[in-house]
Tab-separated table of C-alpha atoms in Angstrom:
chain	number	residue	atom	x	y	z
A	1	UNK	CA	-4.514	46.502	4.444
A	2	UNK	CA	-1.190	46.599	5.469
A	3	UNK	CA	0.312	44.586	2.839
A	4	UNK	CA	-1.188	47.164	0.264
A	5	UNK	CA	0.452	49.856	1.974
A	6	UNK	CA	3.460	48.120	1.766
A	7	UNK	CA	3.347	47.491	-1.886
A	8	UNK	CA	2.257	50.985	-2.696
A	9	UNK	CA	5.601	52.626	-0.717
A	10	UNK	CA	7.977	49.909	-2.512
A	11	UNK	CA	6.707	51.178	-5.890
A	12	UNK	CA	6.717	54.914	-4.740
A	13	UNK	CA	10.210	54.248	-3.701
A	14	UNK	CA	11.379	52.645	-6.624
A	15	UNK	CA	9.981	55.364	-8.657
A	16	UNK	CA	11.774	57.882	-6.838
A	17	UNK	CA	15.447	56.558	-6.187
A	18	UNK	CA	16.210	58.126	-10.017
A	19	UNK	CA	15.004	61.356	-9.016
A	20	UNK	CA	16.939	61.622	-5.768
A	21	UNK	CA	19.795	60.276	-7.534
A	22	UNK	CA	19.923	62.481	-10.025
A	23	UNK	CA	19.547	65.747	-7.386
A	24	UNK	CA	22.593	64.091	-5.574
A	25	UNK	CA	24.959	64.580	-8.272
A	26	UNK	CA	23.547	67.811	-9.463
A	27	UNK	CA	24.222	69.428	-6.200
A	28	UNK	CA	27.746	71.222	-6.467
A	29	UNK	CA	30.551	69.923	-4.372
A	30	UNK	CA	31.887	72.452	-2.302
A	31	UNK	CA	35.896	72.234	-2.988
A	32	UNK	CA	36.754	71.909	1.239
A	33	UNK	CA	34.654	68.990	1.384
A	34	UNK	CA	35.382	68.153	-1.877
A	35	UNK	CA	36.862	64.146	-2.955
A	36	UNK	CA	38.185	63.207	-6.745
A	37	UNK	CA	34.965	62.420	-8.401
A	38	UNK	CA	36.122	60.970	-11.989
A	39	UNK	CA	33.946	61.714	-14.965
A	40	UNK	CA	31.105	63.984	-15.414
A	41	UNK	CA	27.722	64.040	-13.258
A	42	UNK	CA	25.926	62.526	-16.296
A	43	UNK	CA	28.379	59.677	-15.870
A	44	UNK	CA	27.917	59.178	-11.898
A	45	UNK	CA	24.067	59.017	-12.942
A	46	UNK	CA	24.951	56.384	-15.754
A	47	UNK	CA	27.090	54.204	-13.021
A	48	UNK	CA	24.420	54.398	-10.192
A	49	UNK	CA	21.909	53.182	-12.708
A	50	UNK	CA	24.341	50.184	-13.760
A	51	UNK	CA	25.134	49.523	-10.261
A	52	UNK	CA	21.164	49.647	-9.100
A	53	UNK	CA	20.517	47.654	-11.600
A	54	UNK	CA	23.067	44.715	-11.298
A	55	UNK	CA	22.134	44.867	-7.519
A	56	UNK	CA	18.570	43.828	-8.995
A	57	UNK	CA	19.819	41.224	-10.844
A	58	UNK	CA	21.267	39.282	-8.344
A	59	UNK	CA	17.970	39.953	-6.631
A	60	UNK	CA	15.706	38.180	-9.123
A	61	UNK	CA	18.857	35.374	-9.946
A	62	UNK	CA	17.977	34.815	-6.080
A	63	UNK	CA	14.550	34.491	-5.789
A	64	UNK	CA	14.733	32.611	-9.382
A	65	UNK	CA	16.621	30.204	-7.754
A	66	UNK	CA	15.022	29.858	-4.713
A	67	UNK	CA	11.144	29.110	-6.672
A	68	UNK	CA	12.496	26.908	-8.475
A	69	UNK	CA	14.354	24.490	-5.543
A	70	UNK	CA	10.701	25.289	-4.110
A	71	UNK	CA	9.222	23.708	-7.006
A	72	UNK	CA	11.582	21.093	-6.750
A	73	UNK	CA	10.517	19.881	-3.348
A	74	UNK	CA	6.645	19.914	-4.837
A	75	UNK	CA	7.557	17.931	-7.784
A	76	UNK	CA	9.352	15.607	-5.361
A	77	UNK	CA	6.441	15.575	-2.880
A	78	UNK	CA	4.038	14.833	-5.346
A	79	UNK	CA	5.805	12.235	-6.677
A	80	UNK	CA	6.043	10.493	-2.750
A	81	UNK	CA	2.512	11.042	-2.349
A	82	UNK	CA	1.828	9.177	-6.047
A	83	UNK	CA	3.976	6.419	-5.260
A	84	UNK	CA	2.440	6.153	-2.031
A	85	UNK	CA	-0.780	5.707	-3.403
A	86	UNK	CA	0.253	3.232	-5.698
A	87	UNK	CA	2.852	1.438	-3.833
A	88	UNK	CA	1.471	-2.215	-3.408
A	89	UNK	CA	0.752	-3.068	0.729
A	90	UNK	CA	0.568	-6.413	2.110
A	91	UNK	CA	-1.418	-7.439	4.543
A	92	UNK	CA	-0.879	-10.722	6.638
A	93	UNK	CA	-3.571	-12.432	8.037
A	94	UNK	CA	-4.463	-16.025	9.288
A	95	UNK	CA	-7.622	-17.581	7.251
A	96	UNK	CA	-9.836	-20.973	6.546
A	97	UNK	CA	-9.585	-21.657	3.165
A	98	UNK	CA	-11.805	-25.166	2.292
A	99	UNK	CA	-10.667	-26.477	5.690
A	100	UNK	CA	-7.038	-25.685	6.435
A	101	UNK	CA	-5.900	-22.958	8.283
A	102	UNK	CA	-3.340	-20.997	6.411
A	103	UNK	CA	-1.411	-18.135	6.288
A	104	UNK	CA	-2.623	-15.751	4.068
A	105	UNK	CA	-0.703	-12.764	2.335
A	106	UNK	CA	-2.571	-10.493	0.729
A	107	UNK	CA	-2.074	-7.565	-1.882
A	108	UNK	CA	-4.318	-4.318	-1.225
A	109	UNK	CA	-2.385	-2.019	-2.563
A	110	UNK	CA	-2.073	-1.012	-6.968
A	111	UNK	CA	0.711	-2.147	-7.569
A	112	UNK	CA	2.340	-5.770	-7.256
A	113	UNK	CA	4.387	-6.622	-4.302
A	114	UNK	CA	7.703	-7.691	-6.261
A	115	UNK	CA	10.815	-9.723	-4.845
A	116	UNK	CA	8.732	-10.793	-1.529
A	117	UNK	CA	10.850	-12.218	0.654
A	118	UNK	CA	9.537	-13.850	4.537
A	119	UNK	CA	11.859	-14.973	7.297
A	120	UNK	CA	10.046	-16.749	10.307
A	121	UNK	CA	11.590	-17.222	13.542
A	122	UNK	CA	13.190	-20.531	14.963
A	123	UNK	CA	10.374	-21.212	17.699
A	124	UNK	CA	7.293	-21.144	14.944
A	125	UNK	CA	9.436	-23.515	12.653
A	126	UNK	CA	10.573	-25.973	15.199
A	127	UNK	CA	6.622	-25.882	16.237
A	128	UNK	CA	5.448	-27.547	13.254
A	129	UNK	CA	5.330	-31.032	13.655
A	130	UNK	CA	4.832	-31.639	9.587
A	131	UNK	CA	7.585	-32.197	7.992
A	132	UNK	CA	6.236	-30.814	4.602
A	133	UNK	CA	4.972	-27.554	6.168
A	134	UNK	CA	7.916	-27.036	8.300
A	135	UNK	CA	10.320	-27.518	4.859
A	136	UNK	CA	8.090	-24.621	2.887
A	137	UNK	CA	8.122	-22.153	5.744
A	138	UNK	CA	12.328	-22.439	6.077
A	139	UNK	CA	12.309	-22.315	2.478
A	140	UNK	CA	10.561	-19.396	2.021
A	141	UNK	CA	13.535	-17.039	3.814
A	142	UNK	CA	15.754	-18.193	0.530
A	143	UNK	CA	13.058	-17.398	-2.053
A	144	UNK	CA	11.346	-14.074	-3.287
A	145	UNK	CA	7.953	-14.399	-4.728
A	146	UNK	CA	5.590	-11.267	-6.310
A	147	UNK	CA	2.000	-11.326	-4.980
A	148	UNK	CA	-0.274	-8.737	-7.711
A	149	UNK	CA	-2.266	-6.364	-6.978
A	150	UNK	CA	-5.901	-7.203	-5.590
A	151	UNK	CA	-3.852	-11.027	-5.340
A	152	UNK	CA	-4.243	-13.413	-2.154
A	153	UNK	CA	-1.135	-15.871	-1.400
A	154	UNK	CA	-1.622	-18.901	0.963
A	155	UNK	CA	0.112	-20.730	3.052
A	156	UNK	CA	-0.979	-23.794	4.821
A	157	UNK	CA	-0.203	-24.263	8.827
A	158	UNK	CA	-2.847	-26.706	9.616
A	159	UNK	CA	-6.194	-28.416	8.667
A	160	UNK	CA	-8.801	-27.115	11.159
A	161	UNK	CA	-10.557	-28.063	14.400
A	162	UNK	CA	-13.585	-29.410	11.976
A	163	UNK	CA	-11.766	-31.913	9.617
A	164	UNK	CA	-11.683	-35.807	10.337
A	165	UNK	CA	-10.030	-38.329	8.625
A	166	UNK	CA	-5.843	-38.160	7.306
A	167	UNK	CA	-4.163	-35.439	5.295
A	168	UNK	CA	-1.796	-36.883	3.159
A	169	UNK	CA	1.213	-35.161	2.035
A	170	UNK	CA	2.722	-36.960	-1.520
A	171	UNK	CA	6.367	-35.131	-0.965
A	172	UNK	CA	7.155	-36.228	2.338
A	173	UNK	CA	5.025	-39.475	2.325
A	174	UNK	CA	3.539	-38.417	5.316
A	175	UNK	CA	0.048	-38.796	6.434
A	176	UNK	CA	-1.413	-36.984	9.664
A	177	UNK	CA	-4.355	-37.711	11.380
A	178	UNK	CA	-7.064	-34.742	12.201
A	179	UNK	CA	-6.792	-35.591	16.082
A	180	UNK	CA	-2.964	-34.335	15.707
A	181	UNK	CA	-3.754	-30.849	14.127
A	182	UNK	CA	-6.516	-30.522	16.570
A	183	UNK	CA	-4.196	-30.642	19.194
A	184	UNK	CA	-1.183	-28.938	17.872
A	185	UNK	CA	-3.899	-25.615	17.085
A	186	UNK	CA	-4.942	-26.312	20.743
A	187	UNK	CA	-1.636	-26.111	22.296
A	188	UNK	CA	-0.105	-22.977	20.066
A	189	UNK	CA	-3.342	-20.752	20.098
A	190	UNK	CA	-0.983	-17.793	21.720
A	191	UNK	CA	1.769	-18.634	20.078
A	192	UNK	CA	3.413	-15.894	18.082
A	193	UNK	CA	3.958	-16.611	14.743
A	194	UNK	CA	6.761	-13.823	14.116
A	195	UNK	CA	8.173	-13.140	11.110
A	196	UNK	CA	9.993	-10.572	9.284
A	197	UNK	CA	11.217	-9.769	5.729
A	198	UNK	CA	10.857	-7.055	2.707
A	199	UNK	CA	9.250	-6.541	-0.956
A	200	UNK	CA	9.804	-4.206	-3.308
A	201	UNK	CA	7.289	-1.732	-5.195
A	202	UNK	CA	8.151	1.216	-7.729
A	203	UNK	CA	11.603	0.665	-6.782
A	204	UNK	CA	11.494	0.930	-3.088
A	205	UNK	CA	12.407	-1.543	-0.539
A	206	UNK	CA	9.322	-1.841	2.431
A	207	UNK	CA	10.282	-3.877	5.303
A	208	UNK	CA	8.002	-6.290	7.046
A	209	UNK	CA	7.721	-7.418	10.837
A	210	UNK	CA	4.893	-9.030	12.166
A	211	UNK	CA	3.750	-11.046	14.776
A	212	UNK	CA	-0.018	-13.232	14.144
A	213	UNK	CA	-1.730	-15.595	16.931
A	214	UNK	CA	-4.037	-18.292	15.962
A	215	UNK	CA	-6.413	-17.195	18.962
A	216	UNK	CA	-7.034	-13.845	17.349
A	217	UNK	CA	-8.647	-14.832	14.103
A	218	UNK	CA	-9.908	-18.209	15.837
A	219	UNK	CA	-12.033	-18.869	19.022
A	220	UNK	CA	-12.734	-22.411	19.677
A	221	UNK	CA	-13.548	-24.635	17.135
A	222	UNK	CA	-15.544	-21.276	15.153
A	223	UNK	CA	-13.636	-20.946	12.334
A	224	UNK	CA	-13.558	-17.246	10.961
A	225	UNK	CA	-14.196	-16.880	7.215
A	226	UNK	CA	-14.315	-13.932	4.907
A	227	UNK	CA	-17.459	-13.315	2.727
A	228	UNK	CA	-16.421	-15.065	0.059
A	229	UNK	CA	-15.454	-18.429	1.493
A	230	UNK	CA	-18.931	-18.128	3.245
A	231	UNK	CA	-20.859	-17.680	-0.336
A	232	UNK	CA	-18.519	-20.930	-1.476
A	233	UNK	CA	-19.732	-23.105	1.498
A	234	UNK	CA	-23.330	-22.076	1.467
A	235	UNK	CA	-23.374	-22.707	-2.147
A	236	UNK	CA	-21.555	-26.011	-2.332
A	237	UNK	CA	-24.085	-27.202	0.760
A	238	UNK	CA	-27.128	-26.351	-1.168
A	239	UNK	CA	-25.889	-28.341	-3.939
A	240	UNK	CA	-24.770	-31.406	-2.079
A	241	UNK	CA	-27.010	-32.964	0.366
A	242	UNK	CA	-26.056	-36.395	0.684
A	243	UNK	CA	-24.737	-38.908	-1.979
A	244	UNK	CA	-28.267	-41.113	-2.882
A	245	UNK	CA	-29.809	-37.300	-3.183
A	246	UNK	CA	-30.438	-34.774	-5.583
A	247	UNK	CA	-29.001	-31.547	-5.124
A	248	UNK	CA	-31.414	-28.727	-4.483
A	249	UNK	CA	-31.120	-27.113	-7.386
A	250	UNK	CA	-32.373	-30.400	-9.414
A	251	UNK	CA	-34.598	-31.107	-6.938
A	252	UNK	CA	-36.415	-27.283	-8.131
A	253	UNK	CA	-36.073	-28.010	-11.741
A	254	UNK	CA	-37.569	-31.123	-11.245
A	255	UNK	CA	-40.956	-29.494	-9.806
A	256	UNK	CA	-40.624	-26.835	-12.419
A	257	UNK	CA	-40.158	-29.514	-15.458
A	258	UNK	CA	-43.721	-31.312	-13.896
A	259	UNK	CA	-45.527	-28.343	-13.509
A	260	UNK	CA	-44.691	-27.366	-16.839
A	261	UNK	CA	-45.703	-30.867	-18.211
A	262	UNK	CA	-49.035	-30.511	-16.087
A	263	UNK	CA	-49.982	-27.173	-17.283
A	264	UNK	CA	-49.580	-28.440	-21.247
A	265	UNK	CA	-51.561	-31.868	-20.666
A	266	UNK	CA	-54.558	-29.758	-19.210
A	267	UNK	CA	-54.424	-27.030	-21.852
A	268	UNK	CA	-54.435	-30.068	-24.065
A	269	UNK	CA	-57.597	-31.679	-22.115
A	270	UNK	CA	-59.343	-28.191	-22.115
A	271	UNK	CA	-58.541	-26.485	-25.443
């Protein structure tokens, strides 16, 4: 309500500054109070028109200007809140993946994760007692790498509590026995793995620090797994029982071939 009535006197005053105007300089000047007027009243009306009217011009040039830095900082807002959508985002994560424990870096964002670059600190490093897995972690603060959208990166720390036999490791020639990852994962379960670094999406730079325990994505000798290294195990342990066995899936076509084959030979017996 009040803003109408606002409105309503701004247009009744506009409407009327001409006409008070105009009875100003029709009004004769008494010559006492008189001051040099140059020109004719018709001309004073003429000037306070021009004047009014430049007056309104800087008026509009201002509040021209001022919509459009407004629609400036929109643009440039929605343009943040795009990118930010889009941006790629890494998450980092310990995982099982078909029986080592690794460190896995993974893209959720839409975007790829470009020029990644990981810096670990000195106490993780000089933890690792392989020599191969030690050399690709302090290689990895001199190299940049792109992980893709929806992509999962891994890198190996150790075989897990559930592996026996020797991992052998062709670059370094070095072979390590289960017993010695089991008790290096024992001994570093609250460790923190720290590390810190930066990648790149739609030309910004995001920095990364974390810090990732072993104790909080394993307990015991349970090894977490994600759905789809669960599906992968359960499938490869129906198909593989043992070595002098079939796999469950021939054993069932099997039955289904003889029950086939018995069906036809007593259709054949009882036409």
């Amino acid at each position: 309500m009040k803003k109408t009535v606002l409105r309503c006197l701004t247009v009744l005053v506009v409407l009327l500054i001409p006409v008070v105007i105009n009875v100003l300089v029709s009004i004769p000047v008494l010559e006492r109070c008189s001051y040099p007027v140059v020109g004719r009243p018709i001309d004073w009306l003429y000037f306070w028109a021009s004047y009014l009217g430049t007056i309104a011009s800087f008026v509009m040039i201002f509040y021209t200007a001022k919509s459009l830095r407004q629609n400036q900082r929109q643009l440039a807002e929605m343009k943040r809140q795009w990118n930010e959508e889009h941006r790629a985002r890494l998450v980092f994560s310990l995982a099982d993946k078909e029986g080592d424990i690794v460190l896995k870096v993974s893209n959720v964002g839409k975007e790829a994760a470009r020029d990644v670059n990981l810096k670990f600190s000195e106490a993780f490093i000089d933890s690792l007692f392989v020599q191969y897995i030690r050399d690709v972690y302090v290689g990895l603060k001199d190299k940049s790498f792109t992980v893709g959208a929806g992509e999962d990166k891994f890198f190996i720390l150790s075989s897990n509590w559930g592996n026996n036999g020797v991992t052998q490791f062709c670059l370094t020639k070095e072979e390590v026995r289960s017993a010695e990852f089991i008790e290096w994962l024992n001994s570093h379960r609250s460790m923190p793995i720290e590390f810190s670094g930066s990648y790149r999406s739609h030309n910004e730079v995001y920095s990364i620090n974390e810090t990732l325990k072993i104790e909080d994505y394993f307990f015991g000798s349970l090894i977490v797994r994600d759905d789809l290294t669960n599906a992968v195990i359960a499938i490869r342990k129906g198909l593989v029982q043992g070595n002098d066995q079939y796999s469950t899936i021939q054993k069932s076509l099997d039955i289904i071939a003889m029950i086939l084959k018995q069906n036809q030979e007593d259709r054949l017996r009882h036409p």
